[in-house]
Short mmCIF file of C-alpha atoms and ligand atoms in Angstrom, two decimals:
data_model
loop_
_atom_site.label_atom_id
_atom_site.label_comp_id
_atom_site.label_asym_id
_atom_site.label_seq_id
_atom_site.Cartn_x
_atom_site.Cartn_y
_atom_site.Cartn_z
CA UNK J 247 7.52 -21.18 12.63
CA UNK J 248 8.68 -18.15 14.36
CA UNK J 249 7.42 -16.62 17.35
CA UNK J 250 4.66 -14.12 15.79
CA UNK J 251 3.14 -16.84 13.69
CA UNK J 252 2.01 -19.52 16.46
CA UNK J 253 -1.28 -20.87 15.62
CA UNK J 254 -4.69 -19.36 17.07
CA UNK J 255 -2.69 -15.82 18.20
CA UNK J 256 -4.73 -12.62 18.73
CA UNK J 257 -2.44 -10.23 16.52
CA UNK J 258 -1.03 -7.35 18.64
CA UNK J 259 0.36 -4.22 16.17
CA UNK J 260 -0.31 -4.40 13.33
CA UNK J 261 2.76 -3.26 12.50
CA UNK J 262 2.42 -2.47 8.23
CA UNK J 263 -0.89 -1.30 7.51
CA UNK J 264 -1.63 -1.17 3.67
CA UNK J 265 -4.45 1.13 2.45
CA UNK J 266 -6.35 0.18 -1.21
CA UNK J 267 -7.50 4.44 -0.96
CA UNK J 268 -10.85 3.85 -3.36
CA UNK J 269 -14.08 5.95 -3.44
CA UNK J 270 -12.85 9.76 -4.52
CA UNK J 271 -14.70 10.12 -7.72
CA UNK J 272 -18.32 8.74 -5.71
CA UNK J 273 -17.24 11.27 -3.14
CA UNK J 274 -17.27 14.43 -5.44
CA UNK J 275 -20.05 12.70 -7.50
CA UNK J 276 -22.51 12.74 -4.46
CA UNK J 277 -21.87 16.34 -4.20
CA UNK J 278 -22.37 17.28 -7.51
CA UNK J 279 -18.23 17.68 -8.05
CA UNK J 280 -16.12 16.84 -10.40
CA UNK J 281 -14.10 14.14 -9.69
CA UNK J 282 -10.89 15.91 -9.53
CA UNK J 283 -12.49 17.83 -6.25
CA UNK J 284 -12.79 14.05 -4.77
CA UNK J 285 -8.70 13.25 -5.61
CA UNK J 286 -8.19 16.64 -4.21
CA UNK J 287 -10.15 16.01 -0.76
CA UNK J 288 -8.28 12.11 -1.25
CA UNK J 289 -4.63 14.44 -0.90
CA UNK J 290 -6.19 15.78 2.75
CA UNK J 291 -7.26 12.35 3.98
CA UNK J 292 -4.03 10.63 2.89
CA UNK J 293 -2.15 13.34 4.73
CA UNK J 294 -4.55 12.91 7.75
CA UNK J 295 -3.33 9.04 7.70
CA UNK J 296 -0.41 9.42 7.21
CA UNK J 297 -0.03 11.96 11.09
CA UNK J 298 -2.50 9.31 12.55
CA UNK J 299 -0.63 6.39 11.63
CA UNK J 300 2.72 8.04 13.05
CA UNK J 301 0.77 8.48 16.45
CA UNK J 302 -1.02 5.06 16.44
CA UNK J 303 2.73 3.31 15.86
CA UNK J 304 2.45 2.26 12.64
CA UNK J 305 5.53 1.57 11.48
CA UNK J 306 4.65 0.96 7.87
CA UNK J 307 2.09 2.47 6.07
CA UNK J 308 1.41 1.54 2.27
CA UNK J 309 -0.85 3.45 0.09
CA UNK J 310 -2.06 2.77 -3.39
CA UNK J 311 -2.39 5.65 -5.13
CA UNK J 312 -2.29 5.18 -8.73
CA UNK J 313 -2.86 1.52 -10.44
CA UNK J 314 -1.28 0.42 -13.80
CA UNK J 315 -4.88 0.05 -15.25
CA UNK J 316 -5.95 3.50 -13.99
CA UNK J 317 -3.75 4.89 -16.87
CA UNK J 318 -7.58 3.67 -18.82
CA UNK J 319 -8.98 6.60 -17.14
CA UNK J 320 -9.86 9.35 -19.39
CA UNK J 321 -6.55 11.24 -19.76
CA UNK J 322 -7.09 14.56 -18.13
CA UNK J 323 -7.94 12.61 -14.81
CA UNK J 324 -4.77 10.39 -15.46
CA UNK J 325 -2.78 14.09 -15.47
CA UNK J 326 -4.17 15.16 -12.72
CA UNK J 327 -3.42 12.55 -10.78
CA UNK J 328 0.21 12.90 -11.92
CA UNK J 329 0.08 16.24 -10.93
CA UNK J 330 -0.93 15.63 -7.31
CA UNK J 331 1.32 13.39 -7.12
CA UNK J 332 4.29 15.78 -8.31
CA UNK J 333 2.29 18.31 -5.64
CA UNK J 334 2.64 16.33 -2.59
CA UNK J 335 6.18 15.43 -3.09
CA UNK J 336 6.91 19.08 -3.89
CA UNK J 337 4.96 20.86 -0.80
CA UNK J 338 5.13 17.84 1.60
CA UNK J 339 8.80 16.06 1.69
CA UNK J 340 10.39 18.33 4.09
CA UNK J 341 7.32 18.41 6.79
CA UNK J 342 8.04 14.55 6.39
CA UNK J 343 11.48 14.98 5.99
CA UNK J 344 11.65 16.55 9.24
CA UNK J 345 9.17 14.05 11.29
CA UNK J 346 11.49 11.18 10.45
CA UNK J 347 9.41 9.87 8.02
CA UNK J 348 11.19 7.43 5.07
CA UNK J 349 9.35 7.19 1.55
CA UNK J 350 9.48 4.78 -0.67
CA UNK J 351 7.88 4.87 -4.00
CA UNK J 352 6.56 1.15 -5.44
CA UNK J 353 5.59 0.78 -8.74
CA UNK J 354 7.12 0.98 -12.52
CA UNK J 355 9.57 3.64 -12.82
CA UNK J 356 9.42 3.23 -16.46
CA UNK J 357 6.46 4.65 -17.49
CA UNK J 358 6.54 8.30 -15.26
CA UNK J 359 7.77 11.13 -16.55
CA UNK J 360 11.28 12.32 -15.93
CA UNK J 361 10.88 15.02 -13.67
CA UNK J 362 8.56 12.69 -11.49
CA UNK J 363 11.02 10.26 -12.05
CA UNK J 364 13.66 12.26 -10.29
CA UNK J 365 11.38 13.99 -7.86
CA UNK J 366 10.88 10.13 -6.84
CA UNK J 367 14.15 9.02 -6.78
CA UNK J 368 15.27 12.59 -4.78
CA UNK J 369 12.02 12.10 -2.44
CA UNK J 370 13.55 8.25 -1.49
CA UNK J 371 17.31 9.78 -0.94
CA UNK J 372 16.28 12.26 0.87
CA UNK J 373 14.64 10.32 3.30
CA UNK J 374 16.56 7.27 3.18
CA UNK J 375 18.35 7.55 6.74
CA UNK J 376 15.24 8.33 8.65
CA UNK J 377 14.34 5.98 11.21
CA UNK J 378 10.62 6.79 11.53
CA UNK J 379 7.28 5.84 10.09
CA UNK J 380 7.84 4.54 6.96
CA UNK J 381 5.42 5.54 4.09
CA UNK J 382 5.41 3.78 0.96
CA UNK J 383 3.48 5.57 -2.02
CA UNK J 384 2.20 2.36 -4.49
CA UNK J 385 2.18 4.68 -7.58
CA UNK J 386 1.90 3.14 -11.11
CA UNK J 387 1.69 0.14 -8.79
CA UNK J 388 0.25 -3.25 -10.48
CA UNK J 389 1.34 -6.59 -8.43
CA UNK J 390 1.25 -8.57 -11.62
CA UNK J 391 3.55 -6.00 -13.32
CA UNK J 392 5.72 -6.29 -10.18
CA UNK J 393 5.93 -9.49 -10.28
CA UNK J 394 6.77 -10.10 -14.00
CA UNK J 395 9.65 -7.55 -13.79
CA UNK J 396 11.18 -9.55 -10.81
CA UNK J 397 10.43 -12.78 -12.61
CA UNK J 398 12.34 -11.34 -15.59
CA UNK J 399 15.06 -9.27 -13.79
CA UNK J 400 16.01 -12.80 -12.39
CA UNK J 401 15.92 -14.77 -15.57
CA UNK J 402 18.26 -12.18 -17.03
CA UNK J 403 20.68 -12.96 -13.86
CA UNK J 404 20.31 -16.72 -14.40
CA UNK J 405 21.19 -16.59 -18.05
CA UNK J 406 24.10 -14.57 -17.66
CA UNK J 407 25.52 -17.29 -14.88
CA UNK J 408 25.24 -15.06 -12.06
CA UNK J 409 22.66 -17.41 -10.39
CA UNK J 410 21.76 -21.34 -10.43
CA UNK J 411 17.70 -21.75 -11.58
CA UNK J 412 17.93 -23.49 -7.98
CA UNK J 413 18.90 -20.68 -5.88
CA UNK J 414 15.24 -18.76 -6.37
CA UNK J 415 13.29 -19.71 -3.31
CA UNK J 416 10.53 -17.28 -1.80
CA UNK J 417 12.95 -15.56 0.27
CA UNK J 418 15.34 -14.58 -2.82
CA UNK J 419 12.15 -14.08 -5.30
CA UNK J 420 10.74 -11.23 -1.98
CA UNK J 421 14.53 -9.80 -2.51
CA UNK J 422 13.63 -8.77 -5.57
CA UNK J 423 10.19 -7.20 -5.34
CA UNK J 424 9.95 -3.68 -5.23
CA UNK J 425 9.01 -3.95 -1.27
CA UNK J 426 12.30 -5.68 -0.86
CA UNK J 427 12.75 -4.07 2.03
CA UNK J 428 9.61 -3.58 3.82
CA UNK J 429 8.24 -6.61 5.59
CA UNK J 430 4.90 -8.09 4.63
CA UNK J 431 1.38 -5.89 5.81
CA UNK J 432 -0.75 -7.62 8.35
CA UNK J 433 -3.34 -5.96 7.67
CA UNK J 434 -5.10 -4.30 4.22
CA UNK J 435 -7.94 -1.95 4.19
CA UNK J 436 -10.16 -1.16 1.58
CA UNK J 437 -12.25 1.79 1.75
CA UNK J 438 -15.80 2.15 0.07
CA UNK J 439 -17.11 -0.78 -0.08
CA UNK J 440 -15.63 -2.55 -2.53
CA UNK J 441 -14.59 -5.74 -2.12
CA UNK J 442 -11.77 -6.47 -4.48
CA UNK J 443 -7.77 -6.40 -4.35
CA UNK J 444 -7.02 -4.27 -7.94
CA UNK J 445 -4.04 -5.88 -8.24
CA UNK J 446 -2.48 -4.84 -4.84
CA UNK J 447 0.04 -6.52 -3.07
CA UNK J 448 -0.71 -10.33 -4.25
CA UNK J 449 2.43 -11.59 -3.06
CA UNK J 450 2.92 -9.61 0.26
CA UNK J 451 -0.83 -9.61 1.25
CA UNK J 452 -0.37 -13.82 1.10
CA UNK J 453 -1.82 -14.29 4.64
CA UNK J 454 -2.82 -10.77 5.28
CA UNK J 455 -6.07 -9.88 7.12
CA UNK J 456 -8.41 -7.79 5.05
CA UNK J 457 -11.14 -5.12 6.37
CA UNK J 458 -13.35 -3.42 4.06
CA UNK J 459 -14.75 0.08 5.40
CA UNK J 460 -17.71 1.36 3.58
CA UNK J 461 -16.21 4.86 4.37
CA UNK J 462 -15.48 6.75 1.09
CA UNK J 463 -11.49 7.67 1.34
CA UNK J 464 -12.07 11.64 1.22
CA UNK J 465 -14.08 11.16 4.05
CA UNK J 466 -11.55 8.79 6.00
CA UNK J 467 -10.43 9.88 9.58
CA UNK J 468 -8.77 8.39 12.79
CA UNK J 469 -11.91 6.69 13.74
CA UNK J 470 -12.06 4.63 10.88
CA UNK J 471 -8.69 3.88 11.00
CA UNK J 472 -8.96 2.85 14.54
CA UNK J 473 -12.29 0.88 13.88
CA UNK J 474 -10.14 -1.15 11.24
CA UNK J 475 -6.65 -1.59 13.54
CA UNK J 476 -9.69 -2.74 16.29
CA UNK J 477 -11.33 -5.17 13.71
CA UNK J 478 -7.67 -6.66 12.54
CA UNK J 479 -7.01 -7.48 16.61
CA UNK J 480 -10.06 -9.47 16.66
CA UNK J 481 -8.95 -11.42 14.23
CA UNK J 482 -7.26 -15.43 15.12
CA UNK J 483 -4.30 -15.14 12.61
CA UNK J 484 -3.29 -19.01 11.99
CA UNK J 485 -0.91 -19.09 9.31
CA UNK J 486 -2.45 -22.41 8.06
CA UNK J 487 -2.55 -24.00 11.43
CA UNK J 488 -5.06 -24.73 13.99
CA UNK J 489 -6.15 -22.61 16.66
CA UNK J 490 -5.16 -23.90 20.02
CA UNK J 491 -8.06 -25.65 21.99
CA UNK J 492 -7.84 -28.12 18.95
CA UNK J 493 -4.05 -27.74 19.33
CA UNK J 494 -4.29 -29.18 22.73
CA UNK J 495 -6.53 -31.78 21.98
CA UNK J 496 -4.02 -33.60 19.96
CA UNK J 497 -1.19 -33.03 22.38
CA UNK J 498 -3.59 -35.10 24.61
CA UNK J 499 -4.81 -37.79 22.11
C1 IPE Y 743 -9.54 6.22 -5.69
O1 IPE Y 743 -10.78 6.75 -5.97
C2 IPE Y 743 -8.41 6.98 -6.36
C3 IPE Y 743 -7.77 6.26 -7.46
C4 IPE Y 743 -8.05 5.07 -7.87
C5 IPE Y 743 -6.72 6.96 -8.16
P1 IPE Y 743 -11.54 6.47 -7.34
O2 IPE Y 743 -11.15 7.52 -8.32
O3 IPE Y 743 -11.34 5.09 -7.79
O4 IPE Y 743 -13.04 6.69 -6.87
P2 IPE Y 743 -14.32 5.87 -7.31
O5 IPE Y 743 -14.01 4.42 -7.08
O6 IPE Y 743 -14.56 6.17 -8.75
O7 IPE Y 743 -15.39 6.37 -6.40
C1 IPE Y 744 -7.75 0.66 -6.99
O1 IPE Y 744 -8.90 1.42 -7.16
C2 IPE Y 744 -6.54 1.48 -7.27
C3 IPE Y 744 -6.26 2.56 -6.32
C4 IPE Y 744 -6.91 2.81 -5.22
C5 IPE Y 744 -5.12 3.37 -6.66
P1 IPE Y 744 -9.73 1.43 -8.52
O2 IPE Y 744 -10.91 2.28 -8.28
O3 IPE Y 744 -8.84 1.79 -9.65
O4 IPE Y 744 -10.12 -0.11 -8.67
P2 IPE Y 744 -11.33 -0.81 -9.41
O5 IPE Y 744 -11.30 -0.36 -10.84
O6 IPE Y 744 -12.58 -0.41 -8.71
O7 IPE Y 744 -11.04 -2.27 -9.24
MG1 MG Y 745 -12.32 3.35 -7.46
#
């Protein structure tokens, strides 16, 4: 067990903060808007996180944005949520280009269009040296999707002979994921109320710590993201152990 996992610890960081971004349309519908005006005021608070998590020291922030069942929504929202996507990348890279920001886009590639396809795939080259804040977009994100592609990628690689069955162990099966390179999030918010995961993360978010604001996302701002980082730290994180009065107790038995 490694240093940051000893039983009973009160978590310092976190360090990867992943953000479930939920109650846009209940937003705009308690105003009388159209739900579109909620997704649109959901761009401003994501870009509001993203500056506060930079100055908290975040170094990893995760955002779902678009699930694979939210392609169910009627199809003029599903459009416009491609659109804001393809808006953001457009009007936003270089600001983040230019604060050191990386992004990384996590999700199936399949199913975009091309030219969000390649203003994904520029937006991730682009920003691939930067050592700052790194800001992964979960975008036509489904963990059970993820997970099936890795599953399959590697049973491709084990019936051509390139592996042995026996050499897939947690660590090679993470390899694979699409947040091969990002280390697990300590901590997962949820935002208006809802207590569920959609589908987010189920691997990584293993022995995450969850906090549920009742805060609709539009609405979102450094305080609530400081109430949650303060709610995570009072948290005992024990990895399956025991926390360490009882620890003691059977070192003295
Ligand atoms: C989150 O807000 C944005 C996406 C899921 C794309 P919702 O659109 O889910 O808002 P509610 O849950 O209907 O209020
Ligand atoms: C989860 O929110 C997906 C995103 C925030 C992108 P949803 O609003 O789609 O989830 P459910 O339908 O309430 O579970
Ligand atoms: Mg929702």
């Amino acid at each position: 067990m490694s240093a940051g996992q000893r039983q009973g610890q009160q978590p310092a960081g976190p360090s990867h903060v992943a953000i479930i971004m939920d109650g846009n349309g209940r937003w705009a519908q308690m105003r009388g808007l159209p739900r579109q005006e909620g997704h649109r005021r959901g761009l401003d608070a994501l870009r509001r996180t993203v500056k506060n998590a930079g100055e908290l020291g975040i170094a990893v922030l995760t955002l779902y944005s678009f699930s694979t069942e939210n392609w169910r929504r009627p199809q003029a929202e599903v459009s416009f949520l491609m659109g804001l996507l393809k808006r953001f990348v457009e009007k936003d890279l270089a600001e983040l280009d230019a604060s050191g920001v990386k992004v990384r886009i996590i999700g199936g590639r399949e199913d975009l269009a091309p030219d969000l396809r390649r203003l994904v795939e520029h937006a991730e080259a682009m920003t691939c040296n930067n050592t700052g804040m790194t800001l992964a977009i979960a975008f036509n994100y489904g963990s059970r999707d993820e997970i099936v592609r890795t599953a399959r990628a590697l049973a491709a690689e084990v019936a051509a002979g390139r592996i042995a069955t026996s050499a897939i162990d947690e660590a090679l099966f993470s390899s694979r994921l699409d947040t091969s390179d990002l280390p697990d999030p300590e901590l997962v918010i949820r935002t208006s109320g809802e207590t569920r995961i959609s589908n987010f993360l189920l691997w990584q978010a293993a022995y995450a710590e969850f906090v549920f604001s009742p805060v609709l996302w539009p609405d979102f701002d450094r305080a609530a993201l400081e109430d949650a980082l303060a709610e995570y730290r009072r948290r005992e994180r024990r990895f399956g152990g025991v926390s360490e009065p009882a620890d003691r107790n059977v070192g003295a038995a």
